[in-house]
Amino acid sequence: VMFKGATVLVVDDISLNRELLIDYLERHNLNVIEAENGKIALGMALGRIPDIILMDISMPVMDGMEAAKIIKEHPDTSHIPVFAISATASTQMQSQIDSLFDVYLQKPVGRIELIKELVRYLDGAKSEGTSKPAGLSGSGETMVSHQEAPSGMDRAGLLAKLCDMESDWLRIRHTMTIN
């Protein structure tokens, strides 16, 4: 799926997380702006009025919950869909997440999962041309078709997730030390 240049604000205190999301988004013709905490995100949301905000929950200075609450209460930004993106969300936090955010995505976020949600909220911003996710080839589909997909995931979705994981690994492996 290629979008018509909608703007996405990516908010995360970890620069590598922002870089991965930006890479995903730019592959689909989305303009990206970024912030490292909720306080900076508020200023950017009010100044730039993005089409979507992807926000981590746990951040210094101002966390994602507080920032999302202010964004949703402000008349200039209340219409902007805000996606929570977090590695962990306790059962206690889930009701707050449900009330403040339009979508909750658990880290690590797969590109296909993210794009499916963006399509739901940026439907008018899609361009006519669509593309298969990188790595979906006939031979790969045949290979996966002989395997059982996990519950709730179709074979094509499973293959796309595996391709995303490989792409992410190739990108970040140099930052890790394995003993």
Short mmCIF file of N, CA and C in Angstrom, two decimals:
data_model
loop_
_atom_site.label_atom_id
_atom_site.label_comp_id
_atom_site.label_asym_id
_atom_site.label_seq_id
_atom_site.Cartn_x
_atom_site.Cartn_y
_atom_site.Cartn_z
N VAL A 1 0.85 -1.18 0.00
CA VAL A 1 0.00 0.00 0.00
C VAL A 1 0.89 1.23 0.00
N MET A 2 0.58 2.14 -0.88
CA MET A 2 1.29 3.42 -0.90
C MET A 2 0.28 4.51 -0.53
N PHE A 3 0.69 5.40 0.36
CA PHE A 3 -0.18 6.48 0.79
C PHE A 3 0.17 7.75 0.02
N LYS A 4 -0.74 8.71 0.05
CA LYS A 4 -0.54 9.97 -0.66
C LYS A 4 0.15 11.00 0.23
N GLY A 5 1.23 10.61 0.86
CA GLY A 5 2.03 11.56 1.62
C GLY A 5 1.41 12.09 2.89
N ALA A 6 0.60 11.31 3.58
CA ALA A 6 0.07 11.74 4.87
C ALA A 6 1.24 11.91 5.85
N THR A 7 1.03 12.69 6.90
CA THR A 7 2.08 12.95 7.88
C THR A 7 1.83 12.16 9.16
N VAL A 8 2.87 11.46 9.62
CA VAL A 8 2.80 10.66 10.84
C VAL A 8 3.83 11.20 11.82
N LEU A 9 3.39 11.43 13.06
CA LEU A 9 4.28 11.82 14.14
C LEU A 9 4.65 10.57 14.93
N VAL A 10 5.93 10.25 15.00
CA VAL A 10 6.44 9.09 15.73
C VAL A 10 7.06 9.61 17.03
N VAL A 11 6.56 9.08 18.16
CA VAL A 11 7.01 9.54 19.47
C VAL A 11 7.53 8.36 20.28
N ASP A 12 8.82 8.36 20.56
CA ASP A 12 9.45 7.31 21.36
C ASP A 12 10.76 7.86 21.89
N ASP A 13 11.09 7.54 23.13
CA ASP A 13 12.34 8.06 23.71
C ASP A 13 13.56 7.28 23.24
N ILE A 14 13.37 6.12 22.64
CA ILE A 14 14.49 5.32 22.15
C ILE A 14 14.65 5.56 20.65
N SER A 15 15.79 6.12 20.28
CA SER A 15 15.99 6.52 18.89
C SER A 15 15.92 5.34 17.92
N LEU A 16 16.41 4.17 18.30
CA LEU A 16 16.35 3.01 17.42
C LEU A 16 14.90 2.63 17.13
N ASN A 17 14.02 2.72 18.12
CA ASN A 17 12.60 2.43 17.90
C ASN A 17 12.01 3.42 16.90
N ARG A 18 12.37 4.70 17.05
CA ARG A 18 11.88 5.70 16.10
C ARG A 18 12.39 5.39 14.70
N GLU A 19 13.67 5.05 14.59
CA GLU A 19 14.27 4.76 13.28
C GLU A 19 13.57 3.59 12.60
N LEU A 20 13.25 2.53 13.34
CA LEU A 20 12.57 1.38 12.74
C LEU A 20 11.18 1.77 12.23
N LEU A 21 10.44 2.51 13.04
CA LEU A 21 9.11 2.94 12.61
C LEU A 21 9.19 3.88 11.41
N ILE A 22 10.13 4.79 11.44
CA ILE A 22 10.31 5.73 10.32
C ILE A 22 10.63 4.96 9.05
N ASP A 23 11.48 3.94 9.15
CA ASP A 23 11.81 3.12 8.00
C ASP A 23 10.56 2.44 7.44
N TYR A 24 9.75 1.86 8.32
CA TYR A 24 8.50 1.23 7.89
C TYR A 24 7.62 2.24 7.15
N LEU A 25 7.45 3.40 7.75
CA LEU A 25 6.51 4.39 7.22
C LEU A 25 6.97 4.99 5.90
N GLU A 26 8.25 5.29 5.81
CA GLU A 26 8.76 5.90 4.58
C GLU A 26 8.68 4.95 3.40
N ARG A 27 8.69 3.65 3.63
CA ARG A 27 8.53 2.67 2.55
C ARG A 27 7.15 2.77 1.90
N HIS A 28 6.21 3.41 2.60
CA HIS A 28 4.84 3.51 2.11
C HIS A 28 4.44 4.95 1.81
N ASN A 29 5.43 5.78 1.47
CA ASN A 29 5.20 7.16 1.03
C ASN A 29 4.53 8.03 2.10
N LEU A 30 4.89 7.81 3.36
CA LEU A 30 4.36 8.63 4.44
C LEU A 30 5.44 9.62 4.87
N ASN A 31 5.03 10.86 5.14
CA ASN A 31 5.94 11.87 5.67
C ASN A 31 6.02 11.66 7.18
N VAL A 32 7.21 11.72 7.74
CA VAL A 32 7.37 11.42 9.15
C VAL A 32 8.05 12.58 9.87
N ILE A 33 7.50 12.91 11.03
CA ILE A 33 8.15 13.82 11.96
C ILE A 33 8.30 13.04 13.26
N GLU A 34 9.26 13.43 14.09
CA GLU A 34 9.52 12.62 15.27
C GLU A 34 9.76 13.46 16.51
N ALA A 35 9.47 12.84 17.66
CA ALA A 35 9.69 13.47 18.95
C ALA A 35 10.17 12.41 19.94
N GLU A 36 10.96 12.84 20.92
CA GLU A 36 11.53 11.88 21.86
C GLU A 36 10.78 11.78 23.18
N ASN A 37 9.75 12.61 23.36
CA ASN A 37 8.91 12.49 24.56
C ASN A 37 7.56 13.16 24.30
N GLY A 38 6.64 12.97 25.24
CA GLY A 38 5.30 13.50 25.07
C GLY A 38 5.23 15.01 25.03
N LYS A 39 6.09 15.69 25.78
CA LYS A 39 6.08 17.15 25.80
C LYS A 39 6.44 17.72 24.42
N ILE A 40 7.48 17.19 23.83
CA ILE A 40 7.87 17.63 22.48
C ILE A 40 6.78 17.27 21.48
N ALA A 41 6.19 16.09 21.66
CA ALA A 41 5.12 15.64 20.76
C ALA A 41 3.92 16.59 20.78
N LEU A 42 3.58 17.11 21.96
CA LEU A 42 2.46 18.07 22.05
C LEU A 42 2.71 19.30 21.19
N GLY A 43 3.91 19.84 21.29
CA GLY A 43 4.25 21.01 20.48
C GLY A 43 4.18 20.71 19.00
N MET A 44 4.69 19.54 18.62
CA MET A 44 4.67 19.16 17.20
C MET A 44 3.25 18.89 16.72
N ALA A 45 2.44 18.26 17.56
CA ALA A 45 1.05 17.96 17.18
C ALA A 45 0.27 19.26 16.95
N LEU A 46 0.48 20.22 17.82
CA LEU A 46 -0.23 21.50 17.68
C LEU A 46 0.32 22.34 16.53
N GLY A 47 1.63 22.27 16.31
CA GLY A 47 2.25 23.07 15.26
C GLY A 47 2.11 22.49 13.87
N ARG A 48 2.09 21.19 13.76
CA ARG A 48 2.10 20.54 12.44
C ARG A 48 0.80 19.82 12.10
N ILE A 49 -0.03 19.51 13.08
CA ILE A 49 -1.29 18.78 12.91
C ILE A 49 -1.08 17.54 12.01
N PRO A 50 -0.41 16.51 12.53
CA PRO A 50 -0.19 15.30 11.73
C PRO A 50 -1.50 14.54 11.50
N ASP A 51 -1.48 13.64 10.54
CA ASP A 51 -2.66 12.82 10.25
C ASP A 51 -2.82 11.68 11.25
N ILE A 52 -1.72 11.21 11.80
CA ILE A 52 -1.71 10.10 12.77
C ILE A 52 -0.53 10.32 13.72
N ILE A 53 -0.69 9.86 14.96
CA ILE A 53 0.40 9.89 15.92
C ILE A 53 0.65 8.46 16.43
N LEU A 54 1.91 8.02 16.36
CA LEU A 54 2.31 6.73 16.92
C LEU A 54 3.11 7.05 18.18
N MET A 55 2.62 6.62 19.35
CA MET A 55 3.19 7.08 20.61
C MET A 55 3.53 5.93 21.55
N ASP A 56 4.77 5.93 22.00
CA ASP A 56 5.18 5.01 23.07
C ASP A 56 4.47 5.46 24.35
N ILE A 57 4.29 4.53 25.28
CA ILE A 57 3.61 4.88 26.52
C ILE A 57 4.60 5.33 27.59
N SER A 58 5.68 4.58 27.76
CA SER A 58 6.65 4.88 28.82
C SER A 58 7.79 5.73 28.27
N MET A 59 7.79 7.01 28.66
CA MET A 59 8.84 7.94 28.23
C MET A 59 9.13 8.92 29.36
N PRO A 60 10.36 9.47 29.38
CA PRO A 60 10.66 10.50 30.38
C PRO A 60 10.01 11.84 30.00
N VAL A 61 10.09 12.78 30.88
CA VAL A 61 9.56 14.14 30.75
C VAL A 61 8.03 14.12 30.78
N MET A 62 7.40 13.55 29.75
CA MET A 62 5.95 13.37 29.73
C MET A 62 5.66 12.05 29.04
N ASP A 63 4.94 11.16 29.73
CA ASP A 63 4.67 9.85 29.14
C ASP A 63 3.56 9.93 28.09
N GLY A 64 3.38 8.84 27.37
CA GLY A 64 2.41 8.79 26.29
C GLY A 64 0.97 8.93 26.74
N MET A 65 0.66 8.43 27.94
CA MET A 65 -0.71 8.53 28.46
C MET A 65 -1.09 10.00 28.67
N GLU A 66 -0.22 10.74 29.33
CA GLU A 66 -0.51 12.15 29.60
C GLU A 66 -0.58 12.94 28.29
N ALA A 67 0.36 12.68 27.40
CA ALA A 67 0.36 13.40 26.11
C ALA A 67 -0.89 13.09 25.31
N ALA A 68 -1.29 11.81 25.26
CA ALA A 68 -2.49 11.43 24.50
C ALA A 68 -3.73 12.09 25.09
N LYS A 69 -3.81 12.16 26.41
CA LYS A 69 -4.96 12.79 27.06
C LYS A 69 -5.07 14.26 26.64
N ILE A 70 -3.95 14.98 26.66
CA ILE A 70 -3.96 16.40 26.29
C ILE A 70 -4.30 16.55 24.80
N ILE A 71 -3.72 15.70 23.96
CA ILE A 71 -3.99 15.76 22.51
C ILE A 71 -5.47 15.53 22.25
N LYS A 72 -6.07 14.55 22.92
CA LYS A 72 -7.48 14.22 22.70
C LYS A 72 -8.42 15.29 23.27
N GLU A 73 -7.97 16.05 24.25
CA GLU A 73 -8.80 17.11 24.85
C GLU A 73 -8.69 18.44 24.12
N HIS A 74 -7.62 18.63 23.35
CA HIS A 74 -7.41 19.91 22.68
C HIS A 74 -8.26 19.98 21.40
N PRO A 75 -9.00 21.07 21.18
CA PRO A 75 -9.88 21.15 20.02
C PRO A 75 -9.15 21.06 18.66
N ASP A 76 -7.90 21.50 18.60
CA ASP A 76 -7.17 21.45 17.33
C ASP A 76 -6.61 20.07 17.00
N THR A 77 -6.50 19.20 18.01
CA THR A 77 -5.87 17.89 17.79
C THR A 77 -6.76 16.70 18.18
N SER A 78 -7.94 16.96 18.70
CA SER A 78 -8.78 15.86 19.20
C SER A 78 -9.18 14.87 18.11
N HIS A 79 -9.16 15.29 16.86
CA HIS A 79 -9.56 14.42 15.75
C HIS A 79 -8.43 13.48 15.28
N ILE A 80 -7.20 13.71 15.74
CA ILE A 80 -6.06 12.94 15.26
C ILE A 80 -6.05 11.55 15.91
N PRO A 81 -6.02 10.49 15.11
CA PRO A 81 -5.90 9.15 15.70
C PRO A 81 -4.52 9.00 16.35
N VAL A 82 -4.53 8.46 17.57
CA VAL A 82 -3.29 8.23 18.30
C VAL A 82 -3.17 6.74 18.57
N PHE A 83 -2.07 6.15 18.10
CA PHE A 83 -1.80 4.73 18.30
C PHE A 83 -0.83 4.59 19.47
N ALA A 84 -1.17 3.75 20.44
CA ALA A 84 -0.24 3.41 21.51
C ALA A 84 0.67 2.30 20.98
N ILE A 85 1.96 2.49 21.18
CA ILE A 85 2.92 1.46 20.79
C ILE A 85 3.80 1.22 22.00
N SER A 86 3.68 0.02 22.59
CA SER A 86 4.40 -0.24 23.83
C SER A 86 4.77 -1.71 23.94
N ALA A 87 5.86 -1.96 24.64
CA ALA A 87 6.31 -3.34 24.85
C ALA A 87 5.45 -4.04 25.89
N THR A 88 4.99 -3.31 26.87
CA THR A 88 4.18 -3.92 27.92
C THR A 88 3.03 -3.00 28.28
N ALA A 89 1.92 -3.62 28.56
CA ALA A 89 0.76 -2.88 29.05
C ALA A 89 0.06 -3.78 30.06
N SER A 90 0.06 -3.37 31.31
CA SER A 90 -0.56 -4.18 32.35
C SER A 90 -2.07 -4.18 32.18
N THR A 91 -2.71 -5.12 32.83
CA THR A 91 -4.17 -5.21 32.79
C THR A 91 -4.78 -3.92 33.33
N GLN A 92 -4.15 -3.34 34.35
CA GLN A 92 -4.64 -2.09 34.92
C GLN A 92 -4.56 -0.95 33.91
N MET A 93 -3.51 -0.94 33.12
CA MET A 93 -3.31 0.13 32.13
C MET A 93 -4.24 -0.02 30.93
N GLN A 94 -4.72 -1.23 30.68
CA GLN A 94 -5.49 -1.51 29.47
C GLN A 94 -6.73 -0.63 29.35
N SER A 95 -7.44 -0.40 30.44
CA SER A 95 -8.64 0.44 30.34
C SER A 95 -8.28 1.89 30.01
N GLN A 96 -7.16 2.38 30.56
CA GLN A 96 -6.69 3.73 30.22
C GLN A 96 -6.28 3.79 28.75
N ILE A 97 -5.57 2.77 28.30
CA ILE A 97 -5.14 2.73 26.90
C ILE A 97 -6.35 2.75 25.99
N ASP A 98 -7.35 1.94 26.32
CA ASP A 98 -8.56 1.87 25.50
C ASP A 98 -9.30 3.21 25.45
N SER A 99 -9.25 3.98 26.54
CA SER A 99 -9.98 5.24 26.56
C SER A 99 -9.20 6.39 25.90
N LEU A 100 -7.86 6.31 25.89
CA LEU A 100 -7.05 7.40 25.36
C LEU A 100 -6.56 7.21 23.93
N PHE A 101 -6.38 5.96 23.53
CA PHE A 101 -5.77 5.67 22.24
C PHE A 101 -6.77 5.02 21.29
N ASP A 102 -6.60 5.25 20.01
CA ASP A 102 -7.47 4.65 19.01
C ASP A 102 -7.07 3.22 18.70
N VAL A 103 -5.78 2.93 18.81
CA VAL A 103 -5.24 1.60 18.50
C VAL A 103 -4.12 1.30 19.48
N TYR A 104 -4.00 0.04 19.88
CA TYR A 104 -2.86 -0.40 20.69
C TYR A 104 -2.08 -1.44 19.89
N LEU A 105 -0.80 -1.20 19.67
CA LEU A 105 0.09 -2.14 19.00
C LEU A 105 1.22 -2.49 19.95
N GLN A 106 1.46 -3.78 20.12
CA GLN A 106 2.52 -4.22 21.02
C GLN A 106 3.85 -4.32 20.29
N LYS A 107 4.91 -3.84 20.95
CA LYS A 107 6.26 -3.95 20.40
C LYS A 107 6.74 -5.38 20.56
N PRO A 108 7.50 -5.89 19.64
CA PRO A 108 7.92 -5.25 18.40
C PRO A 108 6.77 -5.24 17.39
N VAL A 109 6.56 -4.12 16.77
CA VAL A 109 5.47 -3.94 15.81
C VAL A 109 5.93 -4.41 14.44
N GLY A 110 5.17 -5.30 13.83
CA GLY A 110 5.46 -5.74 12.47
C GLY A 110 4.96 -4.71 11.47
N ARG A 111 5.66 -4.58 10.37
CA ARG A 111 5.29 -3.60 9.35
C ARG A 111 3.88 -3.86 8.81
N ILE A 112 3.56 -5.12 8.56
CA ILE A 112 2.24 -5.45 8.00
C ILE A 112 1.13 -5.06 8.97
N GLU A 113 1.31 -5.39 10.25
CA GLU A 113 0.33 -5.04 11.27
C GLU A 113 0.13 -3.52 11.34
N LEU A 114 1.23 -2.79 11.32
CA LEU A 114 1.16 -1.33 11.38
C LEU A 114 0.45 -0.77 10.15
N ILE A 115 0.82 -1.23 8.97
CA ILE A 115 0.21 -0.71 7.74
C ILE A 115 -1.28 -1.03 7.68
N LYS A 116 -1.67 -2.22 8.14
CA LYS A 116 -3.11 -2.55 8.17
C LYS A 116 -3.89 -1.55 9.01
N GLU A 117 -3.34 -1.18 10.16
CA GLU A 117 -4.01 -0.21 11.02
C GLU A 117 -4.00 1.18 10.39
N LEU A 118 -2.90 1.57 9.77
CA LEU A 118 -2.84 2.86 9.11
C LEU A 118 -3.87 2.96 7.99
N VAL A 119 -4.06 1.88 7.25
CA VAL A 119 -5.05 1.87 6.17
C VAL A 119 -6.44 2.15 6.73
N ARG A 120 -6.74 1.61 7.89
CA ARG A 120 -8.06 1.85 8.52
C ARG A 120 -8.29 3.33 8.80
N TYR A 121 -7.24 4.05 9.18
CA TYR A 121 -7.38 5.44 9.58
C TYR A 121 -6.99 6.44 8.50
N LEU A 122 -6.24 6.01 7.51
CA LEU A 122 -5.82 6.90 6.43
C LEU A 122 -6.42 6.47 5.10
N ASP A 123 -7.59 5.92 5.13
CA ASP A 123 -8.20 5.36 3.92
C ASP A 123 -8.22 6.35 2.77
N GLY A 124 -8.55 7.61 3.03
CA GLY A 124 -8.58 8.62 1.97
C GLY A 124 -7.21 9.01 1.48
N ALA A 125 -6.17 8.61 2.21
CA ALA A 125 -4.81 9.00 1.84
C ALA A 125 -4.09 7.92 1.03
N LYS A 126 -4.79 6.81 0.71
CA LYS A 126 -4.15 5.76 -0.07
C LYS A 126 -4.08 6.15 -1.54
N SER A 127 -3.00 5.78 -2.18
CA SER A 127 -2.91 5.99 -3.62
C SER A 127 -3.45 4.75 -4.31
N GLU A 128 -3.66 4.84 -5.59
CA GLU A 128 -4.25 3.73 -6.35
C GLU A 128 -3.37 2.50 -6.35
N GLY A 129 -2.06 2.70 -6.50
CA GLY A 129 -1.16 1.55 -6.59
C GLY A 129 -0.97 0.89 -5.25
N THR A 130 -0.98 -0.43 -5.23
CA THR A 130 -0.66 -1.16 -4.03
C THR A 130 0.50 -2.07 -4.34
N SER A 131 1.18 -2.45 -3.31
CA SER A 131 2.31 -3.34 -3.52
C SER A 131 2.31 -4.42 -2.46
N LYS A 132 2.84 -5.58 -2.82
CA LYS A 132 3.00 -6.64 -1.84
C LYS A 132 4.13 -6.26 -0.91
N PRO A 133 4.05 -6.73 0.34
CA PRO A 133 5.17 -6.50 1.23
C PRO A 133 6.43 -7.14 0.67
N ALA A 134 7.57 -6.55 0.96
CA ALA A 134 8.84 -7.09 0.48
C ALA A 134 8.98 -8.53 0.91
N GLY A 135 9.45 -9.36 0.01
CA GLY A 135 9.71 -10.74 0.35
C GLY A 135 8.59 -11.71 0.03
N LEU A 136 7.44 -11.24 -0.44
CA LEU A 136 6.36 -12.16 -0.77
C LEU A 136 6.55 -12.68 -2.19
N SER A 137 7.17 -13.80 -2.30
CA SER A 137 7.39 -14.38 -3.62
C SER A 137 6.60 -15.68 -3.71
N GLY A 138 6.40 -16.13 -4.90
CA GLY A 138 5.67 -17.37 -5.10
C GLY A 138 6.31 -18.53 -4.37
N SER A 139 7.63 -18.67 -4.44
CA SER A 139 8.28 -19.80 -3.79
C SER A 139 8.14 -19.72 -2.28
N GLY A 140 8.20 -18.53 -1.71
CA GLY A 140 8.03 -18.38 -0.27
C GLY A 140 6.63 -18.74 0.17
N GLU A 141 5.64 -18.33 -0.62
CA GLU A 141 4.27 -18.66 -0.28
C GLU A 141 4.04 -20.16 -0.34
N THR A 142 4.64 -20.81 -1.32
CA THR A 142 4.50 -22.26 -1.44
C THR A 142 5.11 -22.94 -0.23
N MET A 143 6.30 -22.48 0.17
CA MET A 143 6.96 -23.08 1.31
C MET A 143 6.10 -22.92 2.56
N VAL A 144 5.57 -21.74 2.80
CA VAL A 144 4.78 -21.50 4.00
C VAL A 144 3.44 -22.23 3.93
N SER A 145 2.92 -22.44 2.74
CA SER A 145 1.61 -23.08 2.63
C SER A 145 1.62 -24.50 3.17
N HIS A 146 2.79 -25.09 3.33
CA HIS A 146 2.87 -26.43 3.89
C HIS A 146 2.95 -26.42 5.41
N GLN A 147 3.04 -25.24 5.99
CA GLN A 147 3.15 -25.11 7.43
C GLN A 147 1.82 -24.62 7.99
N GLU A 148 1.56 -24.95 9.24
CA GLU A 148 0.38 -24.43 9.91
C GLU A 148 0.68 -23.02 10.41
N ALA A 149 -0.18 -22.09 10.10
CA ALA A 149 -0.02 -20.73 10.60
C ALA A 149 -0.56 -20.67 12.03
N PRO A 150 0.01 -19.81 12.88
CA PRO A 150 -0.52 -19.66 14.23
C PRO A 150 -1.97 -19.23 14.19
N SER A 151 -2.69 -19.55 15.23
CA SER A 151 -4.09 -19.19 15.34
C SER A 151 -4.28 -17.70 15.09
N GLY A 152 -5.24 -17.34 14.25
CA GLY A 152 -5.56 -15.95 13.98
C GLY A 152 -4.68 -15.28 12.93
N MET A 153 -3.74 -16.00 12.33
CA MET A 153 -2.86 -15.40 11.33
C MET A 153 -2.90 -16.25 10.07
N ASP A 154 -3.15 -15.64 8.93
CA ASP A 154 -3.14 -16.40 7.69
C ASP A 154 -1.70 -16.62 7.24
N ARG A 155 -1.50 -17.49 6.28
CA ARG A 155 -0.16 -17.85 5.83
C ARG A 155 0.59 -16.66 5.24
N ALA A 156 -0.11 -15.84 4.46
CA ALA A 156 0.54 -14.66 3.87
C ALA A 156 0.96 -13.70 4.96
N GLY A 157 0.11 -13.54 5.98
CA GLY A 157 0.46 -12.67 7.11
C GLY A 157 1.67 -13.19 7.87
N LEU A 158 1.73 -14.51 8.04
CA LEU A 158 2.87 -15.12 8.71
C LEU A 158 4.15 -14.88 7.92
N LEU A 159 4.10 -15.09 6.62
CA LEU A 159 5.28 -14.88 5.79
C LEU A 159 5.72 -13.42 5.82
N ALA A 160 4.76 -12.51 5.75
CA ALA A 160 5.09 -11.09 5.79
C ALA A 160 5.75 -10.73 7.12
N LYS A 161 5.25 -11.29 8.22
CA LYS A 161 5.83 -11.02 9.54
C LYS A 161 7.26 -11.55 9.60
N LEU A 162 7.50 -12.74 9.04
CA LEU A 162 8.85 -13.29 9.01
C LEU A 162 9.79 -12.42 8.18
N CYS A 163 9.30 -11.92 7.05
CA CYS A 163 10.12 -11.03 6.21
C CYS A 163 10.45 -9.74 6.96
N ASP A 164 9.47 -9.20 7.69
CA ASP A 164 9.70 -8.00 8.50
C ASP A 164 10.77 -8.27 9.55
N MET A 165 10.67 -9.42 10.21
CA MET A 165 11.63 -9.74 11.26
C MET A 165 13.04 -9.85 10.68
N GLU A 166 13.17 -10.47 9.50
CA GLU A 166 14.48 -10.60 8.88
C GLU A 166 15.04 -9.22 8.53
N SER A 167 14.20 -8.37 7.97
CA SER A 167 14.63 -7.02 7.60
C SER A 167 15.07 -6.25 8.84
N ASP A 168 14.31 -6.35 9.92
CA ASP A 168 14.67 -5.66 11.16
C ASP A 168 15.99 -6.19 11.71
N TRP A 169 16.15 -7.52 11.69
CA TRP A 169 17.37 -8.12 12.21
C TRP A 169 18.59 -7.63 11.42
N LEU A 170 18.48 -7.62 10.11
CA LEU A 170 19.60 -7.18 9.29
C LEU A 170 19.95 -5.72 9.58
N ARG A 171 18.95 -4.94 9.92
CA ARG A 171 19.17 -3.52 10.19
C ARG A 171 19.81 -3.27 11.56
N ILE A 172 19.42 -4.04 12.59
CA ILE A 172 19.87 -3.73 13.95
C ILE A 172 20.93 -4.67 14.49
N ARG A 173 21.29 -5.72 13.78
CA ARG A 173 22.21 -6.72 14.33
C ARG A 173 23.56 -6.12 14.74
N HIS A 174 24.00 -5.07 14.06
CA HIS A 174 25.29 -4.47 14.40
C HIS A 174 25.27 -3.76 15.75
N THR A 175 24.09 -3.52 16.31
CA THR A 175 24.01 -2.82 17.60
C THR A 175 24.04 -3.80 18.77
N MET A 176 24.04 -5.10 18.49
CA MET A 176 23.96 -6.10 19.55
C MET A 176 25.28 -6.84 19.74
N THR A 177 25.52 -7.23 20.97
CA THR A 177 26.67 -8.08 21.28
C THR A 177 26.13 -9.39 21.80
N ILE A 178 26.55 -10.47 21.18
CA ILE A 178 26.09 -11.79 21.61
C ILE A 178 27.29 -12.51 22.23
N ASN A 179 27.16 -12.91 23.49
CA ASN A 179 28.24 -13.60 24.20
C ASN A 179 28.12 -15.10 24.00
#
